[in-house]
Amino acid sequence: MSEGIDVEALRADTPGCAHVAHFNNAGAALPPRPVTDAVTAHLRLEARIGGYEAAEHAEKAIARSYDAIAALIGAAPDEIALIENATRAWDMAFYSIPFAPGERILTTTSEYASNGIAFAQIARRTGARVQAVPDDEHGQMSLPALAAELDRGGVRLVAVNHVPTHNGLINPAERIGALCRQAGVTFLLDACQSIGQFPVDVARIGCDMLSATGRKFLRGPRGTGFLYVRRDLITRLEPPFLDLHAATWTAPGRYDIRPDARRFETWERNVAAQIGLGVAADYARAVDLAATGRRIQTLADGLRRDLAGLPGITVLDRGERRCGIVTFDVHGHQATDVKRELRRHNVNVSVTDIAHHRLDAHPVPAAIRASVHHYNTCLL
């Protein structure tokens, strides 16, 4: 047992551990056997009786996925939409907001490229203005600077990533949420890298909307994600596009949008993957997210310490509170070459690139990213 977790049991549940040292959990974690079993079982059912018929047969399992995701983040099932990935989930929330010319969108300097592109498009389309709130001395969003900008008024949205993909920090989401509530400003939290890594509770954070993926620290299938929208906000937002699942065609030229968060979904979906997502959420809760967070923190702190002690390596992480994402540079070597060489030895890492973080006040052209999970063991 380590930090209250049976690591050997986790590794036995994770076939990939026998083949690779997987430190790319911020990209896509190794799924546990219950997740892959659930996905493959439904695919076999589709092959045997047909896709539509299999979905009808699996109605309870599909409903269970909504319950599982809701329980994971402290929400209600009718506040959850199951969507094909975190970017599309974030888009469905963001593009539903009716921005007006001159309204401001406040974000972080470490915002991810997909979100940044959406900001630029909405600014061009509507005349809204995008502003990155400065960092504090730790590299995370400055709370005094955010409070000052909110006091100035004219803010339509605060959009923050909980955990950036490239610098190891955790933004102070609960304190950001408190400032947004005080100012009466909508708060959209990108929890792509935090869900499954440590406990995330939407009530404690106070976010109005939250987007996340299944494939990263939650250990779910690729091609899965979800969106949380606070119940009293749902009916005030009209999704950027609708289909016969999200709305009812009541007459030529007329439609009624459903009143729950599933208005942000589309009818066609990967049912097997969404069942797997629910299993992944249940699995994460059964392991205990608080214990997972402690173990990841221990492993990441140890990795930073060991890397810092090696000649020619610089650890690049920032933040007052750090997470399981560890970024570093090997002097005299391209990050992509290091990744390729490690892969030859069955060690998986990834590379983070400046093109993904154009607002960053402390840009690094490229860095190696090692991201640990509760099933990892010795690192160096």
Coordinates of N, CA and C in Angstrom, one line a residue, residues 40-186:
T40 N -15.4 -3.3 -24.9 CA -15.3 -4.5 -25.9 C -16.6 -5.3 -25.8
A41 N -17.2 -5.4 -24.6 CA -18.4 -6.2 -24.4 C -19.5 -5.5 -25.2
H42 N -19.6 -4.2 -25.2 CA -20.7 -3.6 -25.9 C -20.4 -3.6 -27.4
L43 N -19.2 -3.5 -27.8 CA -18.9 -3.7 -29.3 C -19.2 -5.1 -29.8
R44 N -19.0 -6.1 -28.9 CA -19.4 -7.4 -29.3 C -20.9 -7.5 -29.4
L45 N -21.6 -6.9 -28.5 CA -23.1 -6.9 -28.6 C -23.6 -6.2 -29.8
E46 N -23.0 -5.1 -30.2 CA -23.3 -4.4 -31.5 C -23.1 -5.4 -32.7
A47 N -22.0 -6.1 -32.6 CA -21.7 -7.0 -33.7 C -22.7 -8.1 -33.8
R48 N -23.2 -8.5 -32.7 CA -24.1 -9.7 -32.6 C -25.5 -9.3 -32.9
I49 N -26.0 -8.2 -32.4 CA -27.5 -7.9 -32.6 C -27.8 -6.6 -33.3
G50 N -26.7 -5.8 -33.6 CA -26.9 -4.5 -34.3 C -26.7 -3.3 -33.3
G51 N -26.3 -2.2 -33.9 CA -26.0 -1.0 -33.1 C -27.2 -0.4 -32.4
Y52 N -28.3 -0.2 -33.1 CA -29.4 0.4 -32.4 C -30.0 -0.5 -31.3
E53 N -30.0 -1.8 -31.7 CA -30.6 -2.8 -30.7 C -29.7 -2.9 -29.5
A54 N -28.4 -2.8 -29.7 CA -27.4 -2.9 -28.6 C -27.6 -1.7 -27.7
A55 N -27.8 -0.5 -28.3 CA -28.1 0.7 -27.4 C -29.3 0.6 -26.6
E56 N -30.4 0.0 -27.2 CA -31.6 -0.2 -26.4 C -31.4 -1.2 -25.3
H57 N -30.6 -2.2 -25.5 CA -30.3 -3.2 -24.5 C -29.5 -2.6 -23.4
A58 N -28.6 -1.6 -23.7 CA -27.7 -1.0 -22.8 C -28.2 0.3 -22.1
E59 N -29.5 0.5 -22.2 CA -30.1 1.8 -21.7 C -29.7 2.0 -20.2
K60 N -29.7 1.0 -19.4 CA -29.4 1.2 -18.0 C -27.9 1.5 -17.8
A61 N -27.0 0.9 -18.6 CA -25.6 1.2 -18.5 C -25.3 2.6 -19.0
I62 N -26.0 3.1 -20.0 CA -25.8 4.4 -20.5 C -26.3 5.4 -19.4
A63 N -27.4 5.2 -18.8 CA -27.9 6.0 -17.8 C -27.0 6.1 -16.6
R64 N -26.3 4.9 -16.3 CA -25.4 4.8 -15.2 C -24.2 5.7 -15.5
S65 N -23.8 5.9 -16.7 CA -22.7 6.8 -17.0 C -22.9 8.2 -16.6
Y66 N -24.2 8.7 -16.8 CA -24.5 10.1 -16.3 C -24.4 10.1 -14.8
D67 N -24.9 9.1 -14.1 CA -24.9 9.1 -12.7 C -23.5 9.1 -12.2
A68 N -22.6 8.3 -12.9 CA -21.2 8.1 -12.4 C -20.4 9.4 -12.6
I69 N -20.6 10.1 -13.7 CA -19.9 11.4 -13.9 C -20.4 12.4 -12.9
A70 N -21.8 12.5 -12.7 CA -22.3 13.4 -11.8 C -21.7 13.2 -10.4
A71 N -21.7 11.9 -9.9 CA -21.1 11.6 -8.6 C -19.6 12.0 -8.5
L72 N -18.9 11.8 -9.6 CA -17.5 12.1 -9.7 C -17.2 13.6 -9.3
I73 N -18.1 14.5 -9.8 CA -17.8 15.9 -9.6 C -18.8 16.7 -8.7
G74 N -19.7 15.9 -8.0 CA -20.6 16.5 -7.1 C -21.7 17.2 -7.8
A75 N -22.2 16.7 -8.9 CA -23.3 17.4 -9.7 C -24.5 16.5 -9.7
A76 N -25.5 16.9 -10.4 CA -26.7 16.1 -10.6 C -26.7 15.5 -12.0
P77 N -27.2 14.3 -12.3 CA -27.2 13.8 -13.6 C -27.8 14.7 -14.7
D78 N -28.8 15.5 -14.4 CA -29.4 16.3 -15.4 C -28.5 17.5 -15.8
E79 N -27.4 17.7 -15.0 CA -26.5 18.8 -15.3 C -25.3 18.3 -16.2
I80 N -25.3 17.0 -16.6 CA -24.2 16.4 -17.3 C -24.6 16.1 -18.8
A81 N -23.7 16.5 -19.7 CA -23.8 16.1 -21.1 C -22.6 15.3 -21.4
L82 N -22.8 14.2 -22.1 CA -21.7 13.3 -22.6 C -21.4 13.7 -24.0
I83 N -20.1 14.1 -24.2 CA -19.7 14.7 -25.5 C -18.4 14.0 -25.9
E84 N -18.1 14.0 -27.2 CA -17.0 13.2 -27.7 C -15.6 13.5 -27.3
N85 N -15.4 14.7 -26.8 CA -14.1 15.1 -26.3 C -14.2 16.4 -25.4
A86 N -13.1 16.7 -24.8 CA -13.1 17.9 -23.9 C -13.2 19.2 -24.7
T87 N -12.5 19.3 -25.8 CA -12.6 20.5 -26.6 C -14.0 20.8 -27.1
R88 N -14.7 19.7 -27.6 CA -16.0 19.9 -28.1 C -17.0 20.3 -26.9
A89 N -16.7 19.7 -25.8 CA -17.5 20.0 -24.6 C -17.3 21.5 -24.2
W90 N -16.1 21.9 -24.2 CA -15.8 23.3 -23.9 C -16.4 24.2 -24.9
D91 N -16.3 23.9 -26.2 CA -16.9 24.7 -27.3 C -18.4 24.8 -27.1
M92 N -19.1 23.7 -26.8 CA -20.5 23.8 -26.6 C -20.9 24.8 -25.6
A93 N -20.2 24.8 -24.5 CA -20.4 25.8 -23.5 C -20.1 27.2 -23.9
F94 N -18.9 27.4 -24.4 CA -18.4 28.7 -24.8 C -19.2 29.4 -25.9
Y95 N -19.5 28.6 -27.0 CA -20.2 29.2 -28.1 C -21.7 29.4 -27.8
S96 N -22.2 28.9 -26.7 CA -23.6 29.1 -26.3 C -23.8 30.5 -25.6
I97 N -22.7 31.2 -25.3 CA -22.8 32.4 -24.6 C -23.0 33.5 -25.6
P98 N -24.0 34.4 -25.5 CA -24.3 35.4 -26.5 C -23.4 36.7 -26.2
F99 N -22.2 36.7 -26.7 CA -21.3 37.8 -26.4 C -21.7 39.0 -27.2
A100 N -21.5 40.2 -26.7 CA -21.8 41.5 -27.3 C -20.5 42.3 -27.5
P101 N -20.6 43.2 -28.5 CA -19.4 44.0 -28.7 C -18.9 44.7 -27.4
G102 N -17.6 44.6 -27.2 CA -17.0 45.3 -26.1 C -17.0 44.5 -24.8
E103 N -17.8 43.4 -24.7 CA -17.7 42.6 -23.5 C -16.4 41.9 -23.4
R104 N -15.9 41.7 -22.2 CA -14.6 41.1 -22.0 C -14.7 39.6 -21.6
I105 N -13.7 38.9 -22.1 CA -13.5 37.5 -21.7 C -12.1 37.5 -21.0
L106 N -12.1 37.1 -19.7 CA -10.8 37.0 -19.0 C -10.4 35.6 -18.9
T107 N -9.1 35.4 -19.2 CA -8.5 34.0 -19.2 C -7.1 34.0 -18.6
T108 N -6.4 32.9 -18.7 CA -5.1 32.8 -18.1 C -4.1 32.9 -19.2
T109 N -2.8 33.2 -18.8 CA -1.7 33.2 -19.8 C -1.3 31.8 -20.2
S110 N -1.8 30.8 -19.6 CA -1.4 29.4 -19.9 C -2.6 28.7 -20.6
E111 N -3.5 29.4 -21.3 CA -4.6 28.8 -21.9 C -4.1 28.0 -23.1
Y112 N -4.9 26.9 -23.4 CA -4.5 25.9 -24.4 C -4.9 26.4 -25.8
A113 N -4.3 26.0 -26.8 CA -4.4 26.5 -28.2 C -5.9 26.4 -28.7
S114 N -6.6 25.3 -28.4 CA -7.9 25.2 -28.9 C -8.8 26.2 -28.3
N115 N -8.7 26.5 -27.0 CA -9.5 27.5 -26.4 C -9.1 28.9 -26.9
G116 N -7.8 29.1 -27.1 CA -7.3 30.4 -27.6 C -7.8 30.7 -29.0
I117 N -7.9 29.7 -29.9 CA -8.4 29.9 -31.2 C -9.9 30.2 -31.1
A118 N -10.7 29.6 -30.2 CA -12.1 29.9 -30.1 C -12.2 31.4 -29.6
F119 N -11.4 31.8 -28.6 CA -11.4 33.2 -28.2 C -11.3 34.1 -29.4
A120 N -10.3 33.9 -30.2 CA -10.0 34.7 -31.3 C -11.1 34.8 -32.3
Q121 N -11.7 33.6 -32.5 CA -12.9 33.6 -33.5 C -14.1 34.4 -32.9
I122 N -14.4 34.2 -31.7 CA -15.5 34.9 -31.1 C -15.2 36.4 -31.0
A123 N -14.0 36.8 -30.7 CA -13.6 38.2 -30.7 C -13.8 38.8 -32.1
R124 N -13.4 38.1 -33.1 CA -13.6 38.6 -34.5 C -15.0 38.6 -34.9
R125 N -15.8 37.6 -34.5 CA -17.2 37.5 -34.9 C -18.1 38.5 -34.2
T126 N -17.9 38.7 -32.9 CA -18.8 39.5 -32.1 C -18.3 40.8 -31.6
G127 N -17.0 41.1 -31.6 CA -16.5 42.3 -31.1 C -16.2 42.2 -29.6
A128 N -16.3 41.0 -29.0 CA -15.9 40.8 -27.6 C -14.4 40.9 -27.6
R129 N -13.9 41.2 -26.4 CA -12.4 41.4 -26.2 C -11.9 40.3 -25.2
V130 N -10.7 39.8 -25.6 CA -10.1 38.7 -24.8 C -8.9 39.3 -24.1
Q131 N -8.8 39.0 -22.8 CA -7.7 39.6 -22.0 C -7.2 38.5 -21.1
A132 N -5.9 38.3 -21.1 CA -5.2 37.3 -20.3 C -4.8 38.0 -19.0
V133 N -5.3 37.5 -17.8 CA -5.0 38.1 -16.5 C -3.6 37.8 -16.2
P134 N -2.8 38.7 -15.7 CA -1.4 38.4 -15.5 C -1.2 37.3 -14.4
D135 N 0.0 36.7 -14.5 CA 0.4 35.7 -13.5 C 0.8 36.3 -12.2
D136 N 0.7 35.6 -11.1 CA 1.3 36.0 -9.9 C 2.8 35.5 -9.8
E137 N 3.4 35.7 -8.7 CA 4.9 35.3 -8.6 C 5.1 33.8 -8.8
H138 N 4.1 33.0 -8.7 CA 4.2 31.6 -8.8 C 3.9 31.1 -10.2
G139 N 3.4 32.0 -11.1 CA 3.1 31.6 -12.4 C 1.7 31.3 -12.7
Q140 N 0.8 31.3 -11.6 CA -0.6 31.0 -11.8 C -1.4 32.3 -11.9
M141 N -2.7 32.2 -12.2 CA -3.5 33.4 -12.3 C -3.4 34.2 -11.1
S142 N -3.1 35.5 -11.2 CA -3.1 36.4 -10.1 C -4.5 36.7 -9.6
L143 N -4.7 36.4 -8.3 CA -6.1 36.7 -7.8 C -6.3 38.2 -7.6
P144 N -5.3 39.0 -7.1 CA -5.6 40.4 -7.0 C -5.8 41.0 -8.4
A145 N -5.1 40.6 -9.4 CA -5.3 41.1 -10.8 C -6.7 40.7 -11.3
L146 N -7.1 39.5 -11.0 CA -8.4 39.1 -11.5 C -9.5 39.9 -10.8
A147 N -9.4 40.1 -9.4 CA -10.3 40.9 -8.7 C -10.4 42.4 -9.2
A148 N -9.3 42.9 -9.6 CA -9.3 44.3 -10.1 C -10.0 44.3 -11.5
E149 N -9.8 43.3 -12.3 CA -10.4 43.3 -13.6 C -11.9 43.1 -13.5
L150 N -12.3 42.3 -12.5 CA -13.8 42.1 -12.3 C -14.4 43.4 -11.7
D151 N -13.7 44.1 -10.9 CA -14.2 45.4 -10.4 C -14.4 46.4 -11.5
R152 N -13.6 46.4 -12.5 CA -13.7 47.3 -13.6 C -15.0 47.1 -14.4
G153 N -15.6 46.0 -14.3 CA -16.9 45.7 -15.0 C -16.7 45.3 -16.4
G154 N -17.8 45.0 -17.1 CA -17.8 44.6 -18.5 C -17.3 43.3 -18.8
V155 N -17.2 42.4 -17.8 CA -16.7 41.0 -18.0 C -17.9 40.1 -18.2
R156 N -17.9 39.4 -19.3 CA -19.0 38.5 -19.6 C -18.6 37.1 -19.1
L157 N -17.3 36.7 -19.2 CA -16.9 35.3 -18.9 C -15.5 35.3 -18.3
V158 N -15.3 34.5 -17.3 CA -14.0 34.1 -16.9 C -13.8 32.6 -17.3
A159 N -12.8 32.4 -18.1 CA -12.5 31.0 -18.6 C -11.1 30.6 -18.2
V160 N -11.0 29.6 -17.4 CA -9.7 29.3 -16.8 C -9.4 27.8 -17.0
N161 N -8.2 27.4 -17.3 CA -7.8 26.0 -17.2 C -7.4 25.7 -15.8
H162 N -7.9 24.6 -15.2 CA -7.6 24.2 -13.9 C -6.1 23.8 -13.7
V163 N -5.7 23.0 -14.7 CA -4.3 22.5 -14.8 C -3.8 22.7 -16.2
P164 N -2.9 23.6 -16.4 CA -2.4 23.8 -17.8 C -1.6 22.5 -18.2
T165 N -1.5 22.4 -19.5 CA -0.9 21.1 -20.0 C 0.6 21.1 -19.9
H166 N 1.3 22.3 -19.6 CA 2.7 22.4 -19.9 C 3.6 22.9 -18.8
N167 N 3.1 23.2 -17.6 CA 4.0 23.8 -16.6 C 3.8 23.3 -15.2
G168 N 3.0 22.3 -15.0 CA 3.0 21.6 -13.7 C 2.1 22.3 -12.6
L169 N 1.6 23.5 -12.9 CA 0.9 24.2 -11.8 C -0.6 23.8 -11.8
I170 N -1.2 24.2 -10.6 CA -2.7 24.0 -10.5 C -3.2 25.4 -10.2
N171 N -4.1 25.9 -11.0 CA -4.7 27.3 -10.8 C -5.6 27.2 -9.6
P172 N -5.7 28.3 -8.8 CA -6.6 28.3 -7.6 C -8.0 28.4 -7.9
A173 N -8.6 27.3 -8.4 CA -10.0 27.4 -9.0 C -11.0 27.8 -7.9
E174 N -10.9 27.3 -6.7 CA -11.9 27.7 -5.7 C -11.9 29.2 -5.4
R175 N -10.8 29.8 -5.3 CA -10.7 31.2 -5.1 C -11.1 32.0 -6.3
I176 N -10.8 31.5 -7.5 CA -11.3 32.2 -8.7 C -12.9 32.1 -8.7
G177 N -13.4 31.0 -8.4 CA -14.8 30.8 -8.3 C -15.5 31.8 -7.3
A178 N -14.9 32.0 -6.2 CA -15.5 32.9 -5.2 C -15.5 34.3 -5.7
L179 N -14.4 34.7 -6.4 CA -14.4 36.1 -7.0 C -15.4 36.2 -8.1
C180 N -15.6 35.2 -8.9 CA -16.6 35.3 -10.0 C -18.0 35.3 -9.4
R181 N -18.3 34.6 -8.3 CA -19.6 34.6 -7.7 C -19.9 36.0 -7.1
Q182 N -18.9 36.5 -6.5 CA -19.1 37.9 -5.9 C -19.4 38.9 -6.9
A183 N -18.8 38.8 -8.1 CA -19.0 39.7 -9.2 C -20.2 39.4 -10.1
G184 N -20.8 38.2 -9.9 CA -21.9 37.8 -10.8 C -21.5 37.5 -12.2
V185 N -20.3 37.0 -12.4 CA -19.7 36.7 -13.7 C -19.7 35.2 -13.9
T186 N -20.0 34.7 -15.1 CA -20.0 33.3 -15.4 C -18.6 32.8 -15.4

